[in-house]
Short mmCIF file of C-alpha atoms in Angstrom, two decimals:
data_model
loop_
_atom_site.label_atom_id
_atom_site.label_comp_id
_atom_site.label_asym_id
_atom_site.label_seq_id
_atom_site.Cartn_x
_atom_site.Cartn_y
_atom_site.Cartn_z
CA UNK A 1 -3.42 22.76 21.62
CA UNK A 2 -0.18 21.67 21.83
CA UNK A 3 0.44 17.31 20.31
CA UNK A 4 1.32 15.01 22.94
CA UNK A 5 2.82 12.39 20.54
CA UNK A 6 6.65 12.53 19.77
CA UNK A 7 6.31 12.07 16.24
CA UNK A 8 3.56 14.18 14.34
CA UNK A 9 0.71 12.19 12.84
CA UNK A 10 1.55 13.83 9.34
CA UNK A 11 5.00 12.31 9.67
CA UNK A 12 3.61 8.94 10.96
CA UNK A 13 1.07 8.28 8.09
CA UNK A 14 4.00 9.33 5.84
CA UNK A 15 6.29 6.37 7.43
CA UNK A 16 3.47 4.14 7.24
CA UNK A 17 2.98 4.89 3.44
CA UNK A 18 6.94 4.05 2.64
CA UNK A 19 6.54 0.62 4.64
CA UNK A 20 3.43 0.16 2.32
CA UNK A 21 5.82 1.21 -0.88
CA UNK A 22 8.36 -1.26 0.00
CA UNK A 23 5.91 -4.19 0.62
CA UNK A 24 4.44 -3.26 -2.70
CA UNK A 25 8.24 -4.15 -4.09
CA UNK A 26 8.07 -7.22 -2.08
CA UNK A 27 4.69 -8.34 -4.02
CA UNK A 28 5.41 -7.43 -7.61
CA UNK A 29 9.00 -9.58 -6.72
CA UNK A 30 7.35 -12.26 -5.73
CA UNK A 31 4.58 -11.44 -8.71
CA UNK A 32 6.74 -11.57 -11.58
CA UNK A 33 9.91 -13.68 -10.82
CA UNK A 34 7.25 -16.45 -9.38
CA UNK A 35 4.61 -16.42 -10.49
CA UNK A 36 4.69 -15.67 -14.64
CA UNK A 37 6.01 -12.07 -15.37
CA UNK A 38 3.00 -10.64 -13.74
CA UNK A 39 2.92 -7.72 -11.79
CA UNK A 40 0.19 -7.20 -8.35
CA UNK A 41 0.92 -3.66 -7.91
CA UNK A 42 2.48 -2.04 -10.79
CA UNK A 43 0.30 -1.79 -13.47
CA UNK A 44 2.03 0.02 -15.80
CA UNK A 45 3.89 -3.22 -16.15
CA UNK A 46 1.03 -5.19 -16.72
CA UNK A 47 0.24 -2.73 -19.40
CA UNK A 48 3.19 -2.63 -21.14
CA UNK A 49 3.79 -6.17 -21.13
CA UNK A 50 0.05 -6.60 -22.57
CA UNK A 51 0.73 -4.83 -25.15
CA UNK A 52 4.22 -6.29 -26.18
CA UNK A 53 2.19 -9.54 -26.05
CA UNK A 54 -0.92 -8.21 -28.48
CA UNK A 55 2.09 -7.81 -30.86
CA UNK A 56 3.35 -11.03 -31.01
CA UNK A 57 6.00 -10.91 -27.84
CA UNK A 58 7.44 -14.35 -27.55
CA UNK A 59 6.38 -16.43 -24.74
CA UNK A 60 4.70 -13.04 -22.87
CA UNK A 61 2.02 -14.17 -20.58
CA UNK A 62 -1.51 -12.78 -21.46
CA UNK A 63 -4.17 -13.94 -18.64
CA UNK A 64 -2.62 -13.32 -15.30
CA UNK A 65 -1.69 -10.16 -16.34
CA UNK A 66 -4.67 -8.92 -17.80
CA UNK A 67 -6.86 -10.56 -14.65
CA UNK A 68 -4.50 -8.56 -12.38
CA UNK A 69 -5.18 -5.28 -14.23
CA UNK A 70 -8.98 -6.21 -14.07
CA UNK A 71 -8.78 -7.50 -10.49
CA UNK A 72 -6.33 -4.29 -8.87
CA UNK A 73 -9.21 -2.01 -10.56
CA UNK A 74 -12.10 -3.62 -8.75
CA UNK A 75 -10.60 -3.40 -5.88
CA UNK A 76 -9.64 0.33 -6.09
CA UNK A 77 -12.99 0.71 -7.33
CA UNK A 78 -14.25 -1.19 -3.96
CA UNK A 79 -12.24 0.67 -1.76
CA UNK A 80 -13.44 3.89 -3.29
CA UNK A 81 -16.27 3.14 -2.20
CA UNK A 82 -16.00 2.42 0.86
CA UNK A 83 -13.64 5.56 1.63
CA UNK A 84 -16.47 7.75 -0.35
CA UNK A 85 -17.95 9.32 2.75
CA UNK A 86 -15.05 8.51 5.13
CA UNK A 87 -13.71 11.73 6.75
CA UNK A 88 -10.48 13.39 5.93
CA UNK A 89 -7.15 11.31 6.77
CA UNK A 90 -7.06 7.92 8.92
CA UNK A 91 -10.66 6.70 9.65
CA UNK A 92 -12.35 3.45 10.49
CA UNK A 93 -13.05 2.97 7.24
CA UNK A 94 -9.21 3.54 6.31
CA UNK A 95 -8.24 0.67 9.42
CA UNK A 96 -10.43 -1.80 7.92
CA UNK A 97 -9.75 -0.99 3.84
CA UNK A 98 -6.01 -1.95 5.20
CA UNK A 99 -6.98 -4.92 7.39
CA UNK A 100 -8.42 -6.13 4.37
CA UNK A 101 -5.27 -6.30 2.54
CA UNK A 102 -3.35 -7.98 5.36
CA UNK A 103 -6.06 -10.09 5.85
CA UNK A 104 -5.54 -10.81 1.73
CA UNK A 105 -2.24 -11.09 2.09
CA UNK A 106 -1.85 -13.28 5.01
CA UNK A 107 -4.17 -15.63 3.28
CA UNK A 108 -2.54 -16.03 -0.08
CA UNK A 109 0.85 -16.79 2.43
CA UNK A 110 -0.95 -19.80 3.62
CA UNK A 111 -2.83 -20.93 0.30
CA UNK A 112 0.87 -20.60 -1.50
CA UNK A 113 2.26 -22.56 1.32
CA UNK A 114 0.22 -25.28 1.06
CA UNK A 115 -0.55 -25.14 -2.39
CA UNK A 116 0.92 -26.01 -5.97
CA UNK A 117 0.62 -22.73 -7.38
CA UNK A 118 3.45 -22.22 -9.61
CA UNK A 119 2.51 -25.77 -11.31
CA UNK A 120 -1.05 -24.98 -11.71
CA UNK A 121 -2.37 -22.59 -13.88
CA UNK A 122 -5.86 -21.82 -12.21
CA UNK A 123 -4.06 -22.04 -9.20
CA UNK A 124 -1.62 -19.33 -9.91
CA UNK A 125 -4.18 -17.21 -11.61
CA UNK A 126 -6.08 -17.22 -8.73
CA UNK A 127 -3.36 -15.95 -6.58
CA UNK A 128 -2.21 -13.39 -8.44
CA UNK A 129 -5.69 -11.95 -9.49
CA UNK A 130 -6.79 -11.93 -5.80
CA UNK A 131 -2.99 -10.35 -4.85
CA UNK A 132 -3.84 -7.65 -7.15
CA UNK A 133 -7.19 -7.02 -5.82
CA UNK A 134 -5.13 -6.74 -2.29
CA UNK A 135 -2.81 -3.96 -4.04
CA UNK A 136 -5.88 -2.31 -5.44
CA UNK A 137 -7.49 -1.47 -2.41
CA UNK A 138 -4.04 -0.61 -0.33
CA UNK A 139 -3.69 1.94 -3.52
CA UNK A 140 -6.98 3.62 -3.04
CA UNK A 141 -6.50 3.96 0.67
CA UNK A 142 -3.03 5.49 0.14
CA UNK A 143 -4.61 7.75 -2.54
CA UNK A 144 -7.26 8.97 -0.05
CA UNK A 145 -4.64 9.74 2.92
CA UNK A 146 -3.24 12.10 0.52
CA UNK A 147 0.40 11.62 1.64
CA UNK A 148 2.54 14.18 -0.76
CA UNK A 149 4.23 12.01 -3.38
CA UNK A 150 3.39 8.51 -1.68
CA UNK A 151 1.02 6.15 -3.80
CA UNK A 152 2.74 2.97 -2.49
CA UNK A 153 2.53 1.04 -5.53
CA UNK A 154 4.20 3.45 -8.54
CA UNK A 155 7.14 5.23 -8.44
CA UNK A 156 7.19 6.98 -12.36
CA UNK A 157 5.69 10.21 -11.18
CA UNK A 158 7.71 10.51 -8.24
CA UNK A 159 10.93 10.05 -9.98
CA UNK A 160 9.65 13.08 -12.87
CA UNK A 161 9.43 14.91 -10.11
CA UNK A 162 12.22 14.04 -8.47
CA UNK A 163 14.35 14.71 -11.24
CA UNK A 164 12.23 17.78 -12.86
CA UNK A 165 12.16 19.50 -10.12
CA UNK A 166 15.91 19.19 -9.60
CA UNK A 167 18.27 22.15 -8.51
CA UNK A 168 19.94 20.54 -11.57
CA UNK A 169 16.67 21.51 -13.32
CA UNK A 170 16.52 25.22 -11.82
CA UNK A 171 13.75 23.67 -9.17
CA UNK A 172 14.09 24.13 -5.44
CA UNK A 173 13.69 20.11 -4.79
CA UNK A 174 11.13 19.96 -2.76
CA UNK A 175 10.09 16.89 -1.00
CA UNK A 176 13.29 15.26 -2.26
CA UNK A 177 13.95 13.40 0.52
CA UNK A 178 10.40 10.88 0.68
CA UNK A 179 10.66 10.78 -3.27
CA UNK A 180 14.30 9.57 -2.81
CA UNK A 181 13.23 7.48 -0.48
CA UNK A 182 10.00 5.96 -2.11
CA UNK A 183 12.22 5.02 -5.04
CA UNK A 184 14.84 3.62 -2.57
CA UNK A 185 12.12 1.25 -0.48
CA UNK A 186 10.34 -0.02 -3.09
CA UNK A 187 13.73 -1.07 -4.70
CA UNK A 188 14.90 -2.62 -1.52
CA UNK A 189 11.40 -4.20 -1.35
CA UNK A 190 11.76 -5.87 -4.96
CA UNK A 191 15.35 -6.94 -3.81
CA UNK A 192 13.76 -8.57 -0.89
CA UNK A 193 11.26 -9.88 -2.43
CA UNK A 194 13.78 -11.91 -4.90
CA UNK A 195 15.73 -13.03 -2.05
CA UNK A 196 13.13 -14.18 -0.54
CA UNK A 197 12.00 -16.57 -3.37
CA UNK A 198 15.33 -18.58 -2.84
CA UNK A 199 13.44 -20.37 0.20
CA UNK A 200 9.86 -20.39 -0.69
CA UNK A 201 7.07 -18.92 -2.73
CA UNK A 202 5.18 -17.87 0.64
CA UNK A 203 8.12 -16.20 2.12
CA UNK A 204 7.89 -12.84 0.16
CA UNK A 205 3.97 -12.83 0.64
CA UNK A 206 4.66 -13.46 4.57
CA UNK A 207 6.98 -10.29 5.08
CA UNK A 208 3.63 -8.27 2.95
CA UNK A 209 1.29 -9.48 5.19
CA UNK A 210 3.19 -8.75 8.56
CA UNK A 211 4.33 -5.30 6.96
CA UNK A 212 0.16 -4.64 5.63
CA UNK A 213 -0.43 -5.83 9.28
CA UNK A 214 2.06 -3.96 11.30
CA UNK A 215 1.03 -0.43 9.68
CA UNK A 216 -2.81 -1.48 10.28
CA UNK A 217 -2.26 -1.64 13.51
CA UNK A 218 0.06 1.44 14.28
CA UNK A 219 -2.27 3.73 12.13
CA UNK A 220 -5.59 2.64 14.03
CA UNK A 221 -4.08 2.87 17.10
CA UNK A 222 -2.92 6.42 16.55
CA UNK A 223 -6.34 7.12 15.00
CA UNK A 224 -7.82 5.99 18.49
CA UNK A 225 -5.54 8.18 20.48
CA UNK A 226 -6.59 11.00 18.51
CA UNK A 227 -9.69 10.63 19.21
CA UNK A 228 -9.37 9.80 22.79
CA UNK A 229 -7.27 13.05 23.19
CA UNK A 230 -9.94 14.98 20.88
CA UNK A 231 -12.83 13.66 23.68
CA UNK A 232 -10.89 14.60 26.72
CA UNK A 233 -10.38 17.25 25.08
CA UNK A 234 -13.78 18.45 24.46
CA UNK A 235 -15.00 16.83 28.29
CA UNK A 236 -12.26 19.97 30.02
CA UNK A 237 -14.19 22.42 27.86
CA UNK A 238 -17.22 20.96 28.48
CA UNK A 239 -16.62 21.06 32.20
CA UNK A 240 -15.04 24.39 32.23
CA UNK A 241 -18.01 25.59 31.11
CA UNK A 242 -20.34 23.84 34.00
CA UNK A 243 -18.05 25.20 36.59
CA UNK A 244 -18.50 28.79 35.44
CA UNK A 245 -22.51 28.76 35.24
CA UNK A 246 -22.65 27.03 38.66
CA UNK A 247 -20.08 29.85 39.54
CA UNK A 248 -22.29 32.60 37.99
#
């Protein structure tokens, strides 16, 4: 049955994945040039810087980063759970996983508005560990849409393969054009991010929730035309098939 959208829904989720990649830059900005060298999304950086601290890094931050590592595993872990028995590709469950990170998101905009966060330590551990927890979850549901190359919150992997699987490296470069751009958004996302710090704290967190928010929406609401379509659909068969017995 030939699609009635314009733009496939494989190519949609894909577009929605990147915006999710660059608001991920956006966060770990805002993470680690504002709030104590401490990355929400990227936790290889957490790592890292952990263990440069455990060896007796000067003036590396230990907590936040370790409660973000903690706090980005429970919620991929909650998330995970959710999505256990969810069918393949966008779902309810996927629409509300997301909402829950906007919804995250959007909060921590407000609290960080109002809030003294950067000159209060349970304050600012509070906000990052929950901004992780955000990240965790938008990770998992990423992970389960199975975009090619997409996880919207790492990009090490995709520039291996970017690079390993070069024509420079005898490869045939295959989906060279979303890892080029994955590494590209989340870059512009970090730059935006750090820009955005220059006029408030909440700024950077703003333009992640209405990003979160804006691909929450467009990915239900392709989700429910899919399934609208799928119903009528099913009701032309179904009919078809009345019309011939009464014809018989």
């Amino acid at each position: 049955m030939k699609s009635n959208f314009s733009v496939s829904t494989a190519r949609l989720h894909l577009c929605l994945m990147l915006t999710l990649t660059f608001s991920t830059g956006v966060v770990d900005a805002v993470g680690y040039l504002g709030l104590d060298r401490v990355f929400t999304g990227n936790m290889t950086g957490n790592v890292v810087l952990l263990g440069m601290a455990f060896a007796g890094g000067a003036h590396l931050p230990i907590l936040r980063p370790a409660l973000a590592l903690l706090f980005f595993m429970l919620g991929a872990a909650l998330a995970g759970r959710a999505l256990r028995n969810a069918p393949e590709g966008w779902s309810h469950r996927t629409s509300v996983a997301l909402l829950m990170t906007a919804a995250g998101i959007t909060a921590l905009a407000f609290f960080v508005g109002f809030s003294p966060v950067q000159g209060n330590e349970l304050l600012g551990s509070i906000t990052t560990s929950v901004l992780a927890l955000t990240m965790g979850i938008q990770a998992a549901t990423a992970k389960r849409l199975k975009v090619a190359e997409i996880t919207t919150v790492v990009v090490t992997s995709t520039i291996t393969g970017l690079a390993s699987e070069s024509r420079l490296a005898g490869g045939k470069s295959p989906h060279w054009v979303r890892r080029a751009l994955t590494i590209g958004l989340i870059m512009l996302g970090a730059i935006a991010g750090a820009a955005a710090l220059h006029l408030h704290l909440w700024m950077g967190l703003a333009i992640s929730a209405v990003l979160a928010s804006a691909v929450t929406l467009v990915g239900h609401r392709r989700w429910l035309q899919e399934n609208a379509a799928a119903g009528a659909g099913d009701s032309g068969w179904a009919g078809s098939g009345n019309v011939a017995s009464v014809s018989a």
